Tab-separated table of C-alpha atoms in Angstrom:
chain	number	residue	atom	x	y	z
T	1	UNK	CA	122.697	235.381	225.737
T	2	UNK	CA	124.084	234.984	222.340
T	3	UNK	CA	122.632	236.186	219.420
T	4	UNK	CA	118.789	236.245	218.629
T	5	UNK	CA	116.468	233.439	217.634
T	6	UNK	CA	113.234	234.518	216.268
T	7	UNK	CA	110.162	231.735	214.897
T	8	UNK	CA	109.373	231.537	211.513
T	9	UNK	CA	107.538	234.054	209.837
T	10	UNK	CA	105.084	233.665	207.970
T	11	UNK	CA	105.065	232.842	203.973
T	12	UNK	CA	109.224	233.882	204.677
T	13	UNK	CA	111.250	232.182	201.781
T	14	UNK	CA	113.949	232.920	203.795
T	15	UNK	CA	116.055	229.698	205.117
T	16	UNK	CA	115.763	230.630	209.272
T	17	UNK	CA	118.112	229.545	211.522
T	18	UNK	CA	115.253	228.759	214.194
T	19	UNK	CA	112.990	225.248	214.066
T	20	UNK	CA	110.995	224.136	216.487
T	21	UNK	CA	111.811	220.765	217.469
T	22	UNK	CA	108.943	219.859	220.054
T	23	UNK	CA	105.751	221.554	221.767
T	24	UNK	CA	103.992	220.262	225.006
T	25	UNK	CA	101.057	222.202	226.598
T	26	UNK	CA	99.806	221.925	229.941
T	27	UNK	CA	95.989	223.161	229.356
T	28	UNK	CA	92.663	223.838	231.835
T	29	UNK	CA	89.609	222.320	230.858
T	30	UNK	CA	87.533	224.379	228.586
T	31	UNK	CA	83.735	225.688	229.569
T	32	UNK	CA	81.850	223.370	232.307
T	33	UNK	CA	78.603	224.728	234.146
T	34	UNK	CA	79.281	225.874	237.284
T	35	UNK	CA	80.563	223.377	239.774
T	36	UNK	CA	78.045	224.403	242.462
T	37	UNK	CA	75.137	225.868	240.505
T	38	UNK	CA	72.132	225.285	242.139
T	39	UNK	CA	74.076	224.023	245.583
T	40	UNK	CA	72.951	225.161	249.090
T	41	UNK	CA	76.350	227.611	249.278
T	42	UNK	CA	74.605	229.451	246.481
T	43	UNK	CA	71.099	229.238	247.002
T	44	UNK	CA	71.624	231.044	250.384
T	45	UNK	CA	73.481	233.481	249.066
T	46	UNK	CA	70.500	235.227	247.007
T	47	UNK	CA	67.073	235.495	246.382
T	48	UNK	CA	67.320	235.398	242.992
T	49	UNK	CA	67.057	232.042	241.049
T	50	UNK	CA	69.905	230.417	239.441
T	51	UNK	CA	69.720	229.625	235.626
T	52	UNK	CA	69.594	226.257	234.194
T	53	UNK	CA	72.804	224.895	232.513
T	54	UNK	CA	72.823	221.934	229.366
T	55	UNK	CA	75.161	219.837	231.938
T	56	UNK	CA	75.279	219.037	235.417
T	57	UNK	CA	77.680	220.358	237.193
T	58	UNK	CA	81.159	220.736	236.743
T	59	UNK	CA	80.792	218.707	233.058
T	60	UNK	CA	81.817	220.265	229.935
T	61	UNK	CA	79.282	222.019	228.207
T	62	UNK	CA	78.582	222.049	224.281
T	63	UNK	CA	80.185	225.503	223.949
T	64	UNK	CA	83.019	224.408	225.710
T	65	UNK	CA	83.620	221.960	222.841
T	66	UNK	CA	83.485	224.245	220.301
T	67	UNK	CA	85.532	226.566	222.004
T	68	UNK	CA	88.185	223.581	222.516
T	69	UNK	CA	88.126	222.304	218.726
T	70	UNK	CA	88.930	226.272	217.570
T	71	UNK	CA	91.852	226.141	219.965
T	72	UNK	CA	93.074	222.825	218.376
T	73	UNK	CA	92.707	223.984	214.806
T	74	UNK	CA	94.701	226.847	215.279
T	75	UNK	CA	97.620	225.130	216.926
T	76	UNK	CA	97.374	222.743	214.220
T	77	UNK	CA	98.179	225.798	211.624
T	78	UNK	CA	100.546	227.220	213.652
T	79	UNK	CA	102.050	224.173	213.897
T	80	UNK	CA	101.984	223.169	210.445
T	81	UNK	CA	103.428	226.974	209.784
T	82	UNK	CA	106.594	226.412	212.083
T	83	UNK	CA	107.152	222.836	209.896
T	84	UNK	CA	106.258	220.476	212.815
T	85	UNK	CA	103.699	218.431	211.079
T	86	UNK	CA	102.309	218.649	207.642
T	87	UNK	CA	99.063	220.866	207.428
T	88	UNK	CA	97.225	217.636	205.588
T	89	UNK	CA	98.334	214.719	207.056
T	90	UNK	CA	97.853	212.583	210.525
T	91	UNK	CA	100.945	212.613	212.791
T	92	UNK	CA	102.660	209.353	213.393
T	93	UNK	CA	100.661	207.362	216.385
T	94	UNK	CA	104.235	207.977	218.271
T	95	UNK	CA	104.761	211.591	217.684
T	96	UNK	CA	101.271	212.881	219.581
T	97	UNK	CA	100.872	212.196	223.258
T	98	UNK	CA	96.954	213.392	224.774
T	99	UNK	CA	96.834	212.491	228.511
T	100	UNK	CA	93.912	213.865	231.249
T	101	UNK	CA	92.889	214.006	234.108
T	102	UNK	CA	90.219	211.446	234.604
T	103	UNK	CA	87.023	213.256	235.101
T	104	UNK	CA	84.919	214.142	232.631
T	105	UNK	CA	85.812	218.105	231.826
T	106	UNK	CA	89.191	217.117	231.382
T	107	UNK	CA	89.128	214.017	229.321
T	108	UNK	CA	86.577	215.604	226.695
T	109	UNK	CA	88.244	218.892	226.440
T	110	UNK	CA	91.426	216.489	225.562
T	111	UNK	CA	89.151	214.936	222.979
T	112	UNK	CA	88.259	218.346	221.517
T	113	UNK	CA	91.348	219.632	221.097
T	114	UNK	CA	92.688	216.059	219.322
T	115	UNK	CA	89.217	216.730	216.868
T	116	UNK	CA	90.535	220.416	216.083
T	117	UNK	CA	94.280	220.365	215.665
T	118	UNK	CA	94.291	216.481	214.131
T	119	UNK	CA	90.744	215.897	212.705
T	120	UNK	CA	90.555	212.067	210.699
T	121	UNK	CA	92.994	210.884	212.913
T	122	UNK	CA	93.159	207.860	215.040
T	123	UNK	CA	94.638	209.504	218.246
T	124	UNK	CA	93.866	208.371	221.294
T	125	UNK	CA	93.575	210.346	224.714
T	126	UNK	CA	95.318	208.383	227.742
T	127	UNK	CA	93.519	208.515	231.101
T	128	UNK	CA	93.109	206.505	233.940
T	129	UNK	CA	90.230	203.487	233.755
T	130	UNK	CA	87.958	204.981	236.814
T	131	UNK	CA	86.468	208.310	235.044
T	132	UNK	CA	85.252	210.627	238.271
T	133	UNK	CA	88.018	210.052	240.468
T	134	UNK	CA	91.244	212.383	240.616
T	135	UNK	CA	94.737	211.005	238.488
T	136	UNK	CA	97.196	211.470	241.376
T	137	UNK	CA	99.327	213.305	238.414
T	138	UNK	CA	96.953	216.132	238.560
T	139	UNK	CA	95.342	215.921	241.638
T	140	UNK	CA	96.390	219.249	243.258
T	141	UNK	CA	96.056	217.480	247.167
T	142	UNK	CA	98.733	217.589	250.095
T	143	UNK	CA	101.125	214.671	250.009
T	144	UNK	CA	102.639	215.462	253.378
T	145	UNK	CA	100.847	214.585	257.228
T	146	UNK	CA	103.461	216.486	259.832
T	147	UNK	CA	101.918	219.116	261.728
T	148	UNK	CA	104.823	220.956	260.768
T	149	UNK	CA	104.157	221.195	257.757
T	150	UNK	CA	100.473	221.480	258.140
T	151	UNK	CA	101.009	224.892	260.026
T	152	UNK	CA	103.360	226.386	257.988
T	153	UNK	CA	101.232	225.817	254.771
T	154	UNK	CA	98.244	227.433	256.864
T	155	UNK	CA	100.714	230.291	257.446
T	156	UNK	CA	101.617	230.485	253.897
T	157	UNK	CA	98.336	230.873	253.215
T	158	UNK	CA	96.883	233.533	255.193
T	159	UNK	CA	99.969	235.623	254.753
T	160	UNK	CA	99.049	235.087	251.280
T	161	UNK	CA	95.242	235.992	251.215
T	162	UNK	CA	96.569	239.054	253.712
T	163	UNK	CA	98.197	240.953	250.838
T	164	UNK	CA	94.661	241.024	249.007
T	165	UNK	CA	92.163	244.284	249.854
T	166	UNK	CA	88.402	242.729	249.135
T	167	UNK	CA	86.352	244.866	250.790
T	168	UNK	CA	85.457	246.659	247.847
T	169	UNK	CA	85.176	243.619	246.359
T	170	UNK	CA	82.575	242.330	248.651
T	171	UNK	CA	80.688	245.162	248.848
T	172	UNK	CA	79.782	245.039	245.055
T	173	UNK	CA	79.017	241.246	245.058
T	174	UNK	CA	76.677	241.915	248.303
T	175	UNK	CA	74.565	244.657	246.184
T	176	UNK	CA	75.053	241.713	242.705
T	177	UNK	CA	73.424	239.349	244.606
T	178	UNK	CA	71.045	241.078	246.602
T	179	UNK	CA	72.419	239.575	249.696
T	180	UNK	CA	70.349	241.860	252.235
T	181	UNK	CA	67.153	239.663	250.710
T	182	UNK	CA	69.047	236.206	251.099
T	183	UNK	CA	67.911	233.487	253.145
T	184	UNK	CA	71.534	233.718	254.687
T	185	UNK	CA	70.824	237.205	255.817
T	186	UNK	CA	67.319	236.581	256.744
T	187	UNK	CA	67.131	233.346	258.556
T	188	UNK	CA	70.325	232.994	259.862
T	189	UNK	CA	71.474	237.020	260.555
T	190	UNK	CA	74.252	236.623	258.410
T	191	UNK	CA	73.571	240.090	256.435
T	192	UNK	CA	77.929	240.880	256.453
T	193	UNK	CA	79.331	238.384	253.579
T	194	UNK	CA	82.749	238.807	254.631
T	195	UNK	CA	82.427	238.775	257.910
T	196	UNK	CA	83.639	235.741	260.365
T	197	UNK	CA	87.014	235.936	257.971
T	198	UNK	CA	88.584	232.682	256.326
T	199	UNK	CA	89.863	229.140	258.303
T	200	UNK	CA	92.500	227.457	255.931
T	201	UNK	CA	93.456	223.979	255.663
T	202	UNK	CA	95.870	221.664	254.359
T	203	UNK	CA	95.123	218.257	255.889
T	204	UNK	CA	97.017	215.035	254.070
T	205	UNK	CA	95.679	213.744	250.921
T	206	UNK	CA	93.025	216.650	250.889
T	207	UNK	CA	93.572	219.969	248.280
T	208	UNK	CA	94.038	223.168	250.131
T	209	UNK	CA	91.273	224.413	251.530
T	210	UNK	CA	89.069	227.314	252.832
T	211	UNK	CA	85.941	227.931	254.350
T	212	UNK	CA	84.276	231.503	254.951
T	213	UNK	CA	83.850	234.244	253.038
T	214	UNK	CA	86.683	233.687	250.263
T	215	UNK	CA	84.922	229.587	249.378
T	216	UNK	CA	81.575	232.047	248.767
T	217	UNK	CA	82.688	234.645	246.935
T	218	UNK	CA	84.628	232.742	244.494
T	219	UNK	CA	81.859	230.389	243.804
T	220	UNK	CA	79.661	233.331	242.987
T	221	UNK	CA	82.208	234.917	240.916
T	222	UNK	CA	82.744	231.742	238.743
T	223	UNK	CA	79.161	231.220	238.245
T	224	UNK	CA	79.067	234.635	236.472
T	225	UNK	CA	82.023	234.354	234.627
T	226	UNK	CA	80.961	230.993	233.432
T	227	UNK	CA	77.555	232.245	232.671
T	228	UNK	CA	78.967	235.510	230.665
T	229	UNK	CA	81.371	233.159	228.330
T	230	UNK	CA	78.592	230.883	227.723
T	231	UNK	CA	77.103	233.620	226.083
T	232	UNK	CA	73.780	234.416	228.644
T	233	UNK	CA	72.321	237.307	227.707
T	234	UNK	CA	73.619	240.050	229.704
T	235	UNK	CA	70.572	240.951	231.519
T	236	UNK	CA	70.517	237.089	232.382
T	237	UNK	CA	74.189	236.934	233.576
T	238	UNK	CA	74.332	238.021	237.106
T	239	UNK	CA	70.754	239.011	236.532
T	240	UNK	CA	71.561	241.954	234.715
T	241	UNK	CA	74.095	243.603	237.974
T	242	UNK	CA	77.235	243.359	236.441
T	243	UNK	CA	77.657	246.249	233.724
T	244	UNK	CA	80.608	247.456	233.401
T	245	UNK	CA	84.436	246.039	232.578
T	246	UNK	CA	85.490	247.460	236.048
T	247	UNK	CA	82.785	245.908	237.934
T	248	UNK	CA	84.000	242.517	236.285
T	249	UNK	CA	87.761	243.191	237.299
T	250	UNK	CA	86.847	243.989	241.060
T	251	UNK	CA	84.714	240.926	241.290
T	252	UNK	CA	87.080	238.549	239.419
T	253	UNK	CA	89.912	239.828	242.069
T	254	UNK	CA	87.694	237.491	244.732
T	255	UNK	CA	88.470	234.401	242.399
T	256	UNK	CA	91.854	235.191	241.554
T	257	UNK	CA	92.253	235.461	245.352
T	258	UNK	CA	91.141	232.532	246.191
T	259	UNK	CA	93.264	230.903	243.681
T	260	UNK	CA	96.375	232.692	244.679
T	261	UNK	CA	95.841	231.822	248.454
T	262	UNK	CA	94.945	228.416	248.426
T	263	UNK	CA	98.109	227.565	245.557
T	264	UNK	CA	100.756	229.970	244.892
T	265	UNK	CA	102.690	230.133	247.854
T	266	UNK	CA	105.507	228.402	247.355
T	267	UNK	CA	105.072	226.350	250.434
T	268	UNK	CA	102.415	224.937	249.254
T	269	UNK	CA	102.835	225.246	245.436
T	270	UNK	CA	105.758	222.951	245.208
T	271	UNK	CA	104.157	220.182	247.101
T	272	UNK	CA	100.675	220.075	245.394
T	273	UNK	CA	102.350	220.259	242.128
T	274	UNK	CA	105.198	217.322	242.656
T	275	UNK	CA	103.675	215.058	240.528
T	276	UNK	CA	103.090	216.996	237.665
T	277	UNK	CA	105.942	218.472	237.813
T	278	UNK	CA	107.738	215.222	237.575
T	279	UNK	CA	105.690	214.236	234.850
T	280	UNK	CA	106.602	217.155	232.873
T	281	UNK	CA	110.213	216.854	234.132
T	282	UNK	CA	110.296	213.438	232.210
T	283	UNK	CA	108.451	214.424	229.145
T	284	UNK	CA	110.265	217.392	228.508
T	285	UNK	CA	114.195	216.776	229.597
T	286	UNK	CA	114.179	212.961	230.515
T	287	UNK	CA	112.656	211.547	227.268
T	288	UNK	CA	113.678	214.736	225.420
T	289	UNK	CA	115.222	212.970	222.401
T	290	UNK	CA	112.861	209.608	222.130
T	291	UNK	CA	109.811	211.333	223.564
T	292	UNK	CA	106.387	212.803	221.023
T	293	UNK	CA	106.837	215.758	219.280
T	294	UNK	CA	103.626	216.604	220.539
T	295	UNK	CA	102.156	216.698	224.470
T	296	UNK	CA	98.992	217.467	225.424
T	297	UNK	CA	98.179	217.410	229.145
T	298	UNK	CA	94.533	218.810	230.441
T	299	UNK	CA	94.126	219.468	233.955
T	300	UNK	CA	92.632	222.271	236.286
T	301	UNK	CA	93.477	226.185	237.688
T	302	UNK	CA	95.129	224.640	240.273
T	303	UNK	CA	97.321	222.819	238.519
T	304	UNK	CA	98.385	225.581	236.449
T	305	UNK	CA	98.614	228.584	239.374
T	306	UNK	CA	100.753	225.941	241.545
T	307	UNK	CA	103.055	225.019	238.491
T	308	UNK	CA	103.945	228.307	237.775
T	309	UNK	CA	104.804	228.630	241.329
T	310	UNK	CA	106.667	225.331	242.143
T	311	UNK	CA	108.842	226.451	238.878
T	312	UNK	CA	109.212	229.958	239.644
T	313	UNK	CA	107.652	231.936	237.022
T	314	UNK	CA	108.160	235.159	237.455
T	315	UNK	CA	104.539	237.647	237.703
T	316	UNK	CA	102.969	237.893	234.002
T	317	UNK	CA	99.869	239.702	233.378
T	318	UNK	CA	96.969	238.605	230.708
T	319	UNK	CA	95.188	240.909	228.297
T	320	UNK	CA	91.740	240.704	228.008
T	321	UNK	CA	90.866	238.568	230.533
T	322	UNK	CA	89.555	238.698	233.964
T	323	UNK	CA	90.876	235.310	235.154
T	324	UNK	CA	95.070	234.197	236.178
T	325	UNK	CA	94.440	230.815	234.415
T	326	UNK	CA	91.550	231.398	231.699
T	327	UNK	CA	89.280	228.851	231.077
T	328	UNK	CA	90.906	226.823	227.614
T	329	UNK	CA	93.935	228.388	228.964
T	330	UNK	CA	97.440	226.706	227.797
T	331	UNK	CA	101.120	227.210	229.263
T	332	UNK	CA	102.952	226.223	225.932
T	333	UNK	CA	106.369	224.878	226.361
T	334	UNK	CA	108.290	225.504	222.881
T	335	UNK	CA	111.700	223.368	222.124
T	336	UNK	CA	113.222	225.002	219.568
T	337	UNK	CA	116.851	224.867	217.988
T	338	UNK	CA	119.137	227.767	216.310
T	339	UNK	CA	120.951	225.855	213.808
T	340	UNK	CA	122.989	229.209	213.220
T	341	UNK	CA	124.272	229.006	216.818
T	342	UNK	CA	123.677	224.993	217.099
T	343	UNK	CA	121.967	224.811	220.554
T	344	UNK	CA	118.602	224.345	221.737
T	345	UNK	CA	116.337	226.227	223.417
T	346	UNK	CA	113.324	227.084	225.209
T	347	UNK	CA	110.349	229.284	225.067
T	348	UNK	CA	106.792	228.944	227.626
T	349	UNK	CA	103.799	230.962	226.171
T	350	UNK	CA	100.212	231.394	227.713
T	351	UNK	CA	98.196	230.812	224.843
T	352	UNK	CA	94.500	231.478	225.816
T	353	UNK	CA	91.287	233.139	224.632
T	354	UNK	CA	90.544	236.666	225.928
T	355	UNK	CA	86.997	237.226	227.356
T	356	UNK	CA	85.348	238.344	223.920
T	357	UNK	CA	86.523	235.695	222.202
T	358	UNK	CA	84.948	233.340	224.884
T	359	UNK	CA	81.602	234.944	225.019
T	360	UNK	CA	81.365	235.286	221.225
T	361	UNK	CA	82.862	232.093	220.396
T	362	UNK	CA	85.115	233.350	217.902
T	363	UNK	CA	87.109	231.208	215.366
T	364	UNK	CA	90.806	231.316	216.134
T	365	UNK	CA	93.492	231.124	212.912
T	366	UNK	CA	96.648	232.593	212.062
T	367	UNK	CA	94.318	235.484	210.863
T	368	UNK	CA	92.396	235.688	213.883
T	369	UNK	CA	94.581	234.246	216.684
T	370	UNK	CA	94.363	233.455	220.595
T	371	UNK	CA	96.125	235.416	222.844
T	372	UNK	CA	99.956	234.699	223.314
T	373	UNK	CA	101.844	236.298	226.390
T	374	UNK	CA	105.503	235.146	226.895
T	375	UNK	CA	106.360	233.902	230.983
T	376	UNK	CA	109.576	233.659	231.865
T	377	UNK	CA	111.383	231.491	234.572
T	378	UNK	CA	113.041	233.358	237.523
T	379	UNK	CA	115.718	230.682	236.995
T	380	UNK	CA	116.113	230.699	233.285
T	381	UNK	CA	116.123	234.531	232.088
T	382	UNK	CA	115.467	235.114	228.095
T	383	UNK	CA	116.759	237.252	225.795
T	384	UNK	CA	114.454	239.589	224.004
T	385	UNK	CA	112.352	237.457	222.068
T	386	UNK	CA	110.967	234.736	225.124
T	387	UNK	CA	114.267	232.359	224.600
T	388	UNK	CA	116.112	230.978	227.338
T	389	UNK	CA	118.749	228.385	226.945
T	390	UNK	CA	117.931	224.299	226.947
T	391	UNK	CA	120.495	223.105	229.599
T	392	UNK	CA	119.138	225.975	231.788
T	393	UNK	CA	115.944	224.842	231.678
T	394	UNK	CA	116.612	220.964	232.273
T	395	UNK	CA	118.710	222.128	235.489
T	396	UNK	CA	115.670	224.074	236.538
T	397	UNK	CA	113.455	221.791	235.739
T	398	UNK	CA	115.599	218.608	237.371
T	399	UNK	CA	115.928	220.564	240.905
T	400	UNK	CA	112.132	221.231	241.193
T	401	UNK	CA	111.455	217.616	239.970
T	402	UNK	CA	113.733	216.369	242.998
C-alpha cells in the first residue's frame, strides 16, 4: 500500500494529510442485570441465593448509563479532536444517525451515548414502534427452513464448540457454585454439570440455539461478570469464590464458548448477520457521499461475534477484558481521506472499556481513554497503521451484502 496515513495528533499545528471524513459504530448494549437472575436454570444450579438487581431482567441498569454517557463524551472529544464536529456545538439534525434495536437495553444505551457525546441536543434515536420485540435488522435468528441447511449449521456448530477444552472450566464453576449442594444435584442426581453434553439448534426464524451444559454455564458466568462490573463487593460477587484474574479467564472461556459456537462459524455467521450487514452495506458504501457523518447502531454480542464473522475479520485479541464482545463494546468503522495521496480509506477499531474501568466506573477522555485495538479484514489487508484502502472495502463489503 502506498505511503502512510496516520490520524491527527494531538494539539499538532502541523497541516496533516489525513481527515476523517465519516465514523459509524456498531455498539452492544451497555450494563443490564442478568437476563436470567433469579430464573429456575439458576436457582437449581446452587444453594446459594442470588442478589437483587435495581432492574428486572435483561434492562439496563443505572450504572450502565453512566458507563454509556462516559463512552459518548469521549467520542465526542475525539471527535471534535480529528475536526469532525465542533467541540461546542450540536451537529446538524442530518449529519447524526442513532438507530436500536427495539428493546429496552438497546434503545436507552442509544440514548446514553446521544446524552454523552452530543449533550443539549435535539437528536433523536430511531427504533421500531413495538419496544420488546426484536428489529429484524438486529435480530440474530435463522432466515433459512431447508433441512439442509439446518444440519449443516448444527454441524458447524459442534465442530465449533469441539475445538474448546472446558473441563477445567467446569470443574471450577462446579466448586463457585457449590453445585454438590444444589437442588439439581440433590433432587434430580444431576451432581456432573457437564455431563449429558450439548444438543444444538438452528430451526427457522429462531436464534441459534443450545441446551445442556454450555446454556448453564454461560448463564452463570454472565451473572458474575455482570455482578463484578456493577461494582458488588467482591465477597458478594460469586459469593466471594472467584479470586483471582485466572480464575476469571477460565470461567469467562465458558461464555466466550458459547458465543463462538452458537455465531462464528461462518455457516451460520453470514446468515444471522444478513440484515445487518446490509444495513451497514448501505450506510457505509451505498449512501457513502449523501449519508450522516455520524452512525450509531446498538445491538447485542451476537450481532457483533457474527459480523465479524460474516465479514471475515481476521482473530484479534482484547486487553483487559475477559469477554470477545465487552459489554459497551464498539466496532468503529473510520472513513478517512489522505489528501497527500487523494484517496479514501478505511480503518475498524474495537473501542471498549477494559474490566477495571467497568467495575470502577472510570471517566473516559483523551487523558484517560477506552481501550482501542485495530481488526483487520481478511479481505482488505492494512498497512501499518490499521488503513486499508476504500474501494477494497466497498467490494468486500458489496459481496457479503449479496
Amino acid at each position: 500500500m502506498r505511503g502512510s496515513c496516520l490520524a491527527v495528533r494531538k494539539n499538532s499545528r502541523q497541516q496533516h494529510p489525513c481527515r476523517i471524513k465519516g465514523h459509524s459504530l456498531m455498539s452492544r448494549h451497555n450494563l443490564r442485570a442478568p437476563l436470567a437472575n433469579n430464573g429456575s436454570l439458576l436457582a437449581q444450579a446452587t444453594p446459594h441465593a442470588w442478589p437483587q438487581w435495581e432492574v428486572p431482567g435483561g434492562q439496563l441498569t443505572t450504572k450502565g448509563g453512566v458507563l454509556e454517557v462516559y463512552m459518548g463524551r469521549y467520542m465526542r472529544e475525539w471527535l471534535a479532536q480529528q475536526g469532525l464536529f465542533s467541540a461546542d456545538e450540536c451537529p446538524a439534525p442530518q449529519n447524526v444517525y442513532a438507530y436500536a434495536n427495539s428493546l429496552q437495553r438497546t434503545v436507552a444505551t442509544a440514548q446514553f451515548f446521544i446524552t454523552g457525546a452530543f449533550p443539549g441536543c435535539d437528536i433523536a434515536v430511531h427504533h421500531q414502534e413495538k419496544m420488546g420485540t426484536m428489529d429484524p435488522t438486529f435480530n440474530p435468528s435463522v432466515t433459512r427452513g431447508d433441512a439442509a441447511f439446518s444440519q449443516a449449521a448444527v454441524k458447524a456448530m459442534e465442530k465449533q464448540h469441539a475445538a474448546s477444552n472446558l473441563n477445567e472450566s467446569y470443574k471450577l464453576l462446579e466448586k463457585v457454585i457449590d453445585y454438590s449442594r444444589s437442588p439439581a444435584c440433590k433432587e434430580k442426581r444431576q451432581c456432573d454439570l457437564a455431563r449429558g453434553g450439548d444438543i444444538f439448534s438452528a430451526n427457522l426464524h429462531e436464534e441459534p440455539g443450545v441446551k445442556g451444559p454450555l446454556k448453564v454455564g454461560n448463564a452463570l458466568v454472565d451473572a458474575f461478570t455482570l455482578q463484578y462490573y456493577e461494582g458488588f463487593a467482591l465477597e458478594k460477587v460469586a459469593w466471594g469464590e472467584i479470586k483471582s484474574d485466572s480464575q476469571w479467564r477460565l470461567l469467562s472461556r465458558l461464555k466466550n464458548s458459547y458465543q463462538d459456537a452458537l455465531f462464528t462459524s461462518p455457516e451460520v455467521a453470514r446468515n444471522v448477520a444478513a440484515p445487518l450487514v446490509k444495513y451497514i452495506n448501505h450506510a457505509l458504501v451505498e449512501q457513502r457521499a449523501n449519508g450522516p457523518k455520524f452512525t450509531l447502531l446498538v445491538g447485542h454480542d451476537s450481532n457483533i461475534a457474527s459480523l465479524l464473522t460474516a465479514l471475515d475479520f481476521r482473530a484479534y485479541k482484547l486487553p483487559g477484558q475477559y469477554e470477545r464482545t465487552p459489554i459497551g463494546g464498539k466496532i468503529m468503522f473510520e472513513r478517512w481521506h489522505d489528501t497527500r495521496g487523494n484517496r479514501d480509506l478505511l480503518k475498524v477499531e474495537y473501542l471498549y472499556q477494559s474490566a477495571g474501568q467497568l467495575r470502577n466506573a472510570q471517566p473516559l477522555s483523551l487523558q484517560s481513554p477506552p481501550q482501542r485495538v485495530t481488526l483487520e479484514l481478511a479481505g482488505c489487508p492494512t498497512d501499518s497503521n490499521g488503513f486499508c484502502p476504500m474501494e477494497t472495502f466497498e467490494r468486500v463489503m458489496r459481496n457479503a451484502a449479496r
